[in-house]
């Protein structure tokens, strides 16, 4: 629900003057915490508040002294790309005692701090809530002991708490993703991809143990992302006799020619009787029953380490800014809240509701109510589990339904990482639903040439981790070849189409829809799944491949900035892909800490370029040594990358020098990120289920054929804010700028002011989506598949 227009520009309404905000990280560390700290500090300073670091978590709050330090703009520079937490974290037994919290209250009052931003897990946040509830009593005790003046009780009467969840386990109810989870998945998938090559060489079975003492999210999602043969998690203990079933599956997989097996075990995995299932037990079982050469790899703290992913940097930055806004808007009666993510939207939820639901999950598991525990985890977890079961466990032919429908899958447009995961998912879900699945090579070019063949379950094994398009993809549109395509549809009796691709795929569907008037062959259910690094498809906030491209940009920017380490002051001009769509430049700029990002959607002139140079010149006079400027490839035909490079070089002479880089097709390459593997897998599975439903609805018994000629039988499946939505493509025409191949409205443009604020520019920031406190039980739409979030 939007806020009134009067709150559109926050710094005219929400001043932080006279307020003191402290930020701390507590409990286990997680990649992305530094991004959250940086965002809190810079947003706090931006609104005029004093901001303090509390080093070493609650221990630093109790100890006081140098552990509580005022933060400056420069003190969070070069922090975004670092893993762990720069301000330190520590377990603190003393804070659990009344005396410890009394000391902490005294230390905060001495600095005038009454606003706390706590980044941690459920234990840290529960502790913060207790601290808030005791606050007035603690102040009265301090007055009685003569440690503070009596008027301080009135002056510092309320403690305001806003939490952000930093945890690699994603075990906190109330948010779809916690800070650090995506980066941990990156570490796991990097290891799995590396292990797969050696396992294939030696025909080995690998048992991987991943973190998750109480939550199986990492094991489940990494299993989905790598196509693991078997996954063991605490929320879904296997049925009795699972040992034999697992060995049968591994044996069947080998007999079909597969040279490796991957089994993923969460460290907290248990059987139905609560007995732990260890990785060593699984290894011994495989060796004893099958005699396979089997190895165990325990990933351990590798999962906590390394640089944060682009997703975690963006999530942390968005959450940090939202946390400051929440603190500025709190009153004495506002409950402590957690800034969380629902789909693609930032929301605030009461802290204790989240904690209570998290505790309910554990209670349900302790009482062996496992199905309830899965539901309590949230729709994201539930959907991951359903999709995993659908794709990992092949039913015997005798148990499959027989639909007698033929469905074709093809890729259209430029290649995007994650396309192969989407094709694999479509093929396996289609086979599970009794369809014959056909793969079309080289898009519509291959279609009209007859490059169509049936694909079986095993043909798409191992596809999830492959980059590019194994089917082959072309930009060819169908309009010129509709007659030949209709002929191939008739020849192979194709009853439905699933198209995975970018803007060309969208145009193709519109052309096929038009062709229905002349050719009945196209009167079949048709659905498109967006897949393009440019993220320029109307009807969807996100596209398969964009996350992988963002990670490529972010990693490259990190390396480029590092190359200037120890040299004189330097500014880098980086050109990104995207056509006329500025998504990669904007969101890549936010993830890499850019000073500016030039895009087509936000026109700029020579005055703005000059102002940016002057801004960088001022920054370079401080301790900041490096600047980063991103430019979308088609942002302006005259202000080219060379022009901007030469302008910056000339105007910055004597203060900084310049370098330029055109990132090019490296943004389309590489192995897909965990996000793209899972997004591709889940969105494609959902599309295939829609196809099955439409086939049944549109089958004409009398004619013995499928006939679909309504608008809603030709759809695009897209992520819109919190929900995956099927939208008739004809209805998306009005939302599309066909000349520049972009949607007329794009959600990520709201992130641009955020990027500018964090780069120390004065700008307006729309907070119309902020400020609504939602309840945990109500903040999930029915069809949400919310791990597909940004």
Coordinates of N, CA and C in Angstrom, one line a residue, residues 483-640:
X483 N 4.8 -20.3 -42.4 CA 4.3 -21.5 -43.2 C 5.1 -22.7 -42.9
X484 N 6.4 -22.6 -43.0 CA 7.3 -23.8 -42.7 C 7.2 -24.2 -41.3
X485 N 7.1 -23.3 -40.3 CA 7.0 -23.6 -38.9 C 5.7 -24.3 -38.7
X486 N 4.6 -23.9 -39.3 CA 3.3 -24.5 -39.1 C 3.3 -25.9 -39.7
X487 N 4.1 -26.1 -40.8 CA 4.2 -27.4 -41.4 C 5.0 -28.4 -40.4
X488 N 6.0 -27.9 -39.7 CA 6.7 -28.7 -38.7 C 5.9 -29.0 -37.5
X489 N 5.1 -28.0 -37.1 CA 4.1 -28.2 -36.0 C 3.2 -29.4 -36.3
X490 N 2.7 -29.4 -37.6 CA 1.8 -30.4 -38.0 C 2.5 -31.7 -38.1
X491 N 3.7 -31.7 -38.7 CA 4.4 -33.0 -38.9 C 4.7 -33.7 -37.6
X492 N 5.1 -32.9 -36.6 CA 5.5 -33.5 -35.3 C 4.3 -33.5 -34.3
X493 N 3.1 -33.0 -34.8 CA 1.9 -33.0 -33.9 C 2.2 -32.2 -32.6
X494 N 2.8 -31.0 -32.7 CA 3.2 -30.2 -31.5 C 1.9 -29.6 -31.0
X495 N 1.6 -29.9 -29.7 CA 0.4 -29.4 -29.1 C 0.6 -28.2 -28.2
X496 N 1.8 -27.8 -27.9 CA 2.1 -26.6 -27.0 C 3.5 -26.2 -27.2
X497 N 3.8 -24.9 -27.0 CA 5.2 -24.4 -27.1 C 5.6 -23.7 -25.8
X498 N 6.8 -24.0 -25.4 CA 7.5 -23.3 -24.3 C 8.7 -22.6 -24.9
X499 N 8.7 -21.3 -24.8 CA 9.8 -20.5 -25.4 C 10.6 -19.9 -24.2
X500 N 11.9 -20.1 -24.2 CA 12.8 -19.5 -23.2 C 13.7 -18.5 -23.9
X501 N 13.6 -17.2 -23.6 CA 14.4 -16.3 -24.3 C 14.1 -14.8 -23.8
X502 N 14.7 -13.9 -24.6 CA 14.6 -12.5 -24.3 C 13.6 -11.7 -25.1
X503 N 13.9 -10.5 -25.5 CA 12.9 -9.7 -26.1 C 12.5 -10.3 -27.5
X504 N 13.4 -11.0 -28.2 CA 13.0 -11.7 -29.4 C 12.0 -12.7 -29.2
X505 N 12.0 -13.4 -28.0 CA 11.1 -14.4 -27.7 C 9.7 -13.8 -27.5
X506 N 9.7 -12.6 -26.9 CA 8.4 -11.8 -26.7 C 7.8 -11.4 -28.0
X507 N 8.7 -10.9 -28.9 CA 8.2 -10.5 -30.3 C 7.7 -11.8 -31.0
X508 N 8.4 -12.9 -30.8 CA 8.0 -14.1 -31.5 C 6.6 -14.6 -31.1
X509 N 6.3 -14.5 -29.8 CA 5.0 -14.9 -29.3 C 3.9 -14.0 -29.9
X510 N 4.2 -12.7 -30.0 CA 3.2 -11.8 -30.6 C 3.0 -12.1 -32.1
X511 N 4.1 -12.5 -32.8 CA 4.0 -12.9 -34.2 C 3.2 -14.2 -34.4
X512 N 3.4 -15.2 -33.5 CA 2.7 -16.4 -33.6 C 1.2 -16.2 -33.2
X513 N 1.0 -15.3 -32.3 CA -0.4 -15.0 -32.0 C -1.2 -14.4 -33.2
X514 N -0.5 -13.5 -33.9 CA -1.1 -13.0 -35.1 C -1.3 -14.1 -36.2
X515 N -0.4 -15.0 -36.3 CA -0.4 -16.1 -37.3 C -1.6 -17.1 -37.0
X516 N -2.2 -17.0 -35.8 CA -3.3 -17.9 -35.5 C -4.5 -17.7 -36.5
X517 N -4.6 -16.5 -36.9 CA -5.7 -16.2 -37.9 C -5.6 -16.9 -39.2
X518 N -4.4 -17.3 -39.5 CA -4.2 -18.0 -40.8 C -3.8 -19.5 -40.6
X519 N -3.2 -19.8 -39.5 CA -2.8 -21.2 -39.3 C -3.3 -21.7 -38.0
X520 N -4.1 -22.8 -38.1 CA -4.7 -23.4 -36.9 C -3.6 -24.0 -36.0
X521 N -2.4 -24.4 -36.7 CA -1.4 -25.1 -35.9 C -0.9 -24.2 -34.7
X522 N -1.0 -22.9 -34.8 CA -0.6 -22.0 -33.7 C -1.7 -21.8 -32.7
X523 N -2.8 -22.4 -32.9 CA -3.9 -22.3 -31.9 C -3.7 -23.4 -30.8
X524 N -2.6 -23.3 -30.1 CA -2.1 -24.2 -29.1 C -1.6 -23.3 -27.9
X525 N -1.6 -23.9 -26.7 CA -1.1 -23.1 -25.6 C 0.4 -22.7 -25.8
X526 N 0.7 -21.5 -25.6 CA 2.1 -21.0 -25.8 C 2.5 -20.1 -24.6
X527 N 3.7 -20.4 -24.1 CA 4.1 -19.6 -22.9 C 5.6 -19.3 -23.1
X528 N 6.0 -18.1 -22.5 CA 7.3 -17.7 -22.6 C 7.9 -17.5 -21.2
X529 N 9.2 -17.9 -21.0 CA 9.9 -17.7 -19.8 C 11.0 -16.7 -20.1
X530 N 11.1 -15.6 -19.4 CA 12.1 -14.6 -19.8 C 13.6 -15.0 -19.4
X531 N 14.4 -14.9 -20.4 CA 15.9 -15.3 -20.2 C 16.7 -14.4 -21.0
X532 N 17.3 -13.4 -20.4 CA 18.2 -12.5 -21.1 C 19.1 -11.7 -20.0
X533 N 20.3 -11.5 -20.3 CA 21.2 -10.8 -19.4 C 20.7 -9.3 -19.3
X534 N 20.1 -8.8 -20.3 CA 19.7 -7.4 -20.3 C 18.5 -7.1 -19.4
X535 N 17.7 -8.1 -19.0 CA 16.6 -7.9 -18.1 C 15.6 -6.8 -18.7
X536 N 15.3 -6.9 -20.0 CA 14.5 -5.9 -20.6 C 13.2 -6.4 -21.1
X537 N 12.7 -7.6 -20.6 CA 11.5 -8.2 -21.1 C 10.3 -7.5 -20.3
X538 N 9.3 -7.0 -21.0 CA 8.1 -6.5 -20.3 C 7.4 -7.6 -19.6
X539 N 6.8 -7.2 -18.5 CA 6.0 -8.2 -17.7 C 6.8 -9.0 -16.7
X540 N 8.1 -8.7 -16.5 CA 8.8 -9.4 -15.5 C 9.9 -8.5 -14.9
X541 N 10.0 -8.5 -13.6 CA 11.0 -7.7 -12.9 C 12.4 -8.3 -13.1
X542 N 12.4 -9.6 -13.3 CA 13.7 -10.4 -13.4 C 13.7 -11.3 -14.6
X543 N 14.9 -11.5 -15.2 CA 15.0 -12.5 -16.2 C 16.2 -13.5 -15.9
X544 N 16.0 -14.7 -16.4 CA 17.1 -15.7 -16.2 C 18.3 -15.2 -16.9
X545 N 19.5 -15.3 -16.2 CA 20.7 -14.8 -16.8 C 21.2 -13.5 -16.3
X546 N 20.3 -12.6 -15.8 CA 20.7 -11.3 -15.4 C 21.6 -11.4 -14.1
X547 N 21.3 -12.3 -13.2 CA 22.1 -12.4 -12.0 C 23.5 -12.8 -12.2
X548 N 23.7 -13.8 -13.2 CA 25.0 -14.2 -13.5 C 25.8 -13.1 -14.2
X549 N 25.1 -12.3 -15.0 CA 25.8 -11.2 -15.6 C 26.2 -10.1 -14.6
X550 N 25.3 -9.9 -13.6 CA 25.6 -8.9 -12.5 C 26.9 -9.4 -11.7
X551 N 26.9 -10.7 -11.5 CA 28.1 -11.2 -10.7 C 29.4 -11.1 -11.5
X552 N 29.3 -11.3 -12.9 CA 30.4 -11.1 -13.7 C 30.9 -9.6 -13.7
X553 N 29.9 -8.7 -13.7 CA 30.3 -7.3 -13.7 C 30.9 -6.9 -12.3
X554 N 30.3 -7.4 -11.3 CA 30.7 -7.1 -9.9 C 32.1 -7.6 -9.7
X555 N 32.4 -8.9 -10.1 CA 33.7 -9.5 -9.9 C 34.7 -8.7 -10.6
X556 N 34.4 -8.3 -11.9 CA 35.4 -7.6 -12.7 C 35.7 -6.2 -12.1
X557 N 34.6 -5.5 -11.7 CA 34.8 -4.2 -11.1 C 35.7 -4.3 -9.8
X558 N 35.5 -5.4 -9.0 CA 36.3 -5.6 -7.8 C 37.8 -5.7 -8.2
X559 N 38.0 -6.5 -9.3 CA 39.4 -6.7 -9.7 C 40.0 -5.5 -10.3
X560 N 39.2 -4.7 -11.1 CA 39.7 -3.5 -11.7 C 40.1 -2.5 -10.6
X561 N 39.2 -2.4 -9.6 CA 39.5 -1.4 -8.5 C 40.7 -1.9 -7.7
X562 N 40.9 -3.2 -7.5 CA 42.0 -3.7 -6.8 C 43.3 -3.4 -7.6
X563 N 43.2 -3.4 -8.9 CA 44.4 -3.1 -9.7 C 45.0 -1.8 -9.4
X564 N 44.2 -0.8 -8.9 CA 44.7 0.5 -8.6 C 45.2 0.6 -7.2
X565 N 45.1 -0.5 -6.4 CA 45.6 -0.5 -5.0 C 47.0 -0.1 -5.0
X566 N 47.3 0.9 -4.2 CA 48.7 1.3 -4.0 C 49.3 2.2 -5.1
X567 N 48.4 2.5 -6.1 CA 48.9 3.4 -7.2 C 48.3 4.8 -6.9
X568 N 48.5 5.7 -7.8 CA 47.9 7.1 -7.6 C 46.4 7.0 -7.8
X569 N 45.7 8.1 -7.5 CA 44.3 8.1 -7.6 C 43.8 7.9 -9.0
X570 N 42.8 7.0 -9.1 CA 42.4 6.6 -10.5 C 40.9 6.4 -10.5
X571 N 40.3 6.7 -11.7 CA 38.9 6.5 -12.0 C 38.7 5.6 -13.2
X572 N 37.8 4.6 -13.0 CA 37.6 3.6 -14.1 C 36.3 3.9 -14.7
X573 N 36.3 3.9 -16.1 CA 35.0 4.0 -16.8 C 34.7 2.6 -17.4
X574 N 33.6 2.0 -17.0 CA 33.3 0.6 -17.4 C 32.0 0.6 -18.3
X575 N 32.1 0.0 -19.4 CA 30.9 -0.1 -20.3 C 30.2 -1.5 -20.1
X576 N 28.9 -1.5 -19.8 CA 28.2 -2.7 -19.7 C 27.2 -3.0 -20.8
X577 N 26.8 -4.2 -20.9 CA 25.8 -4.6 -22.0 C 24.4 -4.1 -21.5
X578 N 23.4 -4.5 -22.3 CA 22.0 -4.2 -21.9 C 21.2 -3.6 -23.0
X579 N 21.8 -3.3 -24.2 CA 21.1 -2.5 -25.2 C 20.7 -1.2 -24.7
X580 N 19.4 -0.8 -24.7 CA 18.9 0.4 -24.2 C 18.5 0.3 -22.7
X581 N 18.5 -0.9 -22.2 CA 18.1 -1.1 -20.8 C 19.3 -0.9 -19.9
X582 N 19.1 0.0 -18.9 CA 20.1 0.3 -17.9 C 20.2 -0.5 -16.7
X583 N 19.5 -1.7 -16.7 CA 19.5 -2.5 -15.5 C 20.9 -3.0 -15.0
X584 N 21.7 -3.5 -16.0 CA 23.0 -4.0 -15.6 C 23.9 -2.9 -15.1
X585 N 23.9 -1.7 -15.7 CA 24.7 -0.6 -15.3 C 24.3 -0.1 -13.9
X586 N 23.0 0.0 -13.7 CA 22.4 0.6 -12.4 C 22.7 -0.4 -11.3
X587 N 22.2 -1.6 -11.4 CA 22.3 -2.6 -10.3 C 23.7 -3.1 -10.1
X588 N 24.4 -3.2 -11.3 CA 25.9 -3.5 -11.2 C 26.6 -2.4 -10.5
X589 N 26.2 -1.1 -10.7 CA 26.8 0.0 -10.0 C 26.6 0.0 -8.5
X590 N 25.3 -0.4 -8.2 CA 25.0 -0.5 -6.7 C 25.8 -1.6 -6.1
X591 N 26.0 -2.7 -6.8 CA 26.7 -3.9 -6.2 C 28.2 -3.7 -6.1
X592 N 28.7 -2.8 -7.0 CA 30.2 -2.6 -6.9 C 30.6 -1.3 -6.3
X593 N 29.6 -0.5 -5.8 CA 29.9 0.8 -5.2 C 30.3 1.9 -6.2
X594 N 29.6 1.9 -7.3 CA 30.0 2.9 -8.3 C 29.6 4.3 -7.9
X595 N 30.3 5.3 -8.5 CA 30.0 6.7 -8.2 C 28.9 7.2 -9.1
X596 N 28.8 6.6 -10.3 CA 27.8 7.1 -11.2 C 27.5 5.9 -12.2
X597 N 26.3 5.9 -12.8 CA 25.9 5.0 -13.8 C 25.1 5.7 -14.8
X598 N 25.6 5.8 -16.1 CA 24.8 6.5 -17.1 C 24.0 5.5 -17.9
X599 N 22.7 5.8 -18.0 CA 21.7 4.9 -18.7 C 20.8 5.7 -19.6
X600 N 20.2 5.0 -20.6 CA 19.3 5.6 -21.5 C 18.0 6.2 -20.8
X601 N 17.5 5.4 -19.9 CA 16.2 5.8 -19.2 C 16.3 7.1 -18.4
X602 N 17.5 7.5 -18.1 CA 17.6 8.7 -17.3 C 18.5 9.7 -18.1
X603 N 18.0 10.5 -19.0 CA 18.8 11.3 -19.9 C 19.8 12.2 -19.1
X604 N 21.0 12.4 -19.6 CA 22.0 13.3 -19.0 C 22.6 14.2 -20.0
X605 N 23.2 15.2 -19.6 CA 23.9 16.2 -20.5 C 25.3 16.5 -20.0
X606 N 25.9 17.4 -20.7 CA 27.3 17.7 -20.4 C 27.5 18.4 -19.0
X607 N 26.4 19.1 -18.6 CA 26.5 19.7 -17.3 C 26.5 18.6 -16.2
X608 N 25.7 17.5 -16.4 CA 25.8 16.5 -15.4 C 27.1 15.7 -15.4
X609 N 27.6 15.5 -16.6 CA 29.0 14.9 -16.7 C 30.0 15.7 -15.9
X610 N 29.9 17.0 -16.1 CA 30.9 17.9 -15.5 C 30.7 17.9 -14.0
X611 N 29.4 17.9 -13.5 CA 29.2 17.8 -12.1 C 29.7 16.5 -11.5
X612 N 29.6 15.4 -12.2 CA 30.1 14.1 -11.7 C 31.6 14.2 -11.6
X613 N 32.3 14.8 -12.6 CA 33.8 14.9 -12.5 C 34.2 15.8 -11.3
X614 N 33.4 16.9 -11.1 CA 33.8 17.7 -9.9 C 33.5 17.0 -8.6
X615 N 32.4 16.2 -8.6 CA 32.1 15.4 -7.4 C 33.3 14.4 -7.1
X616 N 33.7 13.7 -8.1 CA 34.8 12.8 -7.9 C 36.1 13.5 -7.5
X617 N 36.3 14.6 -8.1 CA 37.5 15.4 -7.7 C 37.5 15.7 -6.3
X618 N 36.4 16.1 -5.7 CA 36.3 16.4 -4.3 C 36.5 15.2 -3.5
X619 N 36.0 14.0 -3.9 CA 36.2 12.8 -3.1 C 37.6 12.4 -3.1
X620 N 38.3 12.6 -4.2 CA 39.7 12.2 -4.4 C 40.6 13.0 -3.4
X621 N 40.1 14.2 -3.0 CA 40.9 15.0 -2.1 C 40.9 14.5 -0.7
X622 N 40.0 13.5 -0.4 CA 40.0 12.8 0.9 C 40.8 11.6 0.8
X623 N 40.6 10.6 1.6 CA 41.4 9.4 1.6 C 41.0 8.4 0.5
X624 N 39.8 8.7 -0.2 CA 39.3 7.8 -1.2 C 40.2 7.9 -2.4
X625 N 40.7 6.7 -2.9 CA 41.7 6.7 -3.9 C 41.2 6.3 -5.3
X626 N 40.0 5.6 -5.3 CA 39.5 5.1 -6.5 C 38.1 5.5 -6.8
X627 N 37.8 5.7 -8.1 CA 36.4 6.0 -8.5 C 35.9 5.0 -9.6
X628 N 34.6 4.8 -9.6 CA 34.1 3.8 -10.6 C 32.9 4.4 -11.3
X629 N 32.9 4.4 -12.6 CA 31.7 5.0 -13.3 C 31.3 3.9 -14.4
X630 N 30.0 3.6 -14.3 CA 29.5 2.6 -15.3 C 28.7 3.3 -16.4
X631 N 28.7 2.8 -17.6 CA 28.0 3.3 -18.7 C 27.3 2.2 -19.5
X632 N 26.0 2.3 -19.6 CA 25.2 1.4 -20.4 C 25.6 1.6 -21.9
X633 N 25.7 0.5 -22.6 CA 26.3 0.6 -24.0 C 25.5 1.6 -24.9
X634 N 24.1 1.7 -24.7 CA 23.4 2.6 -25.6 C 22.7 3.7 -24.9
X635 N 23.4 4.2 -23.8 CA 22.8 5.3 -23.0 C 22.7 6.6 -23.8
X636 N 23.7 6.8 -24.7 CA 23.6 8.1 -25.4 C 24.6 7.9 -26.6
X637 N 24.1 8.3 -27.8 CA 24.9 8.0 -29.0 C 26.1 8.9 -29.2
X638 N 26.0 10.1 -28.5 CA 27.1 11.1 -28.6 C 28.1 10.9 -27.4
X639 N 27.5 10.8 -26.2 CA 28.4 10.6 -25.1 C 28.9 9.2 -24.9
X640 N 29.8 8.8 -25.8 CA 30.3 7.4 -25.9 C 31.2 7.1 -24.7

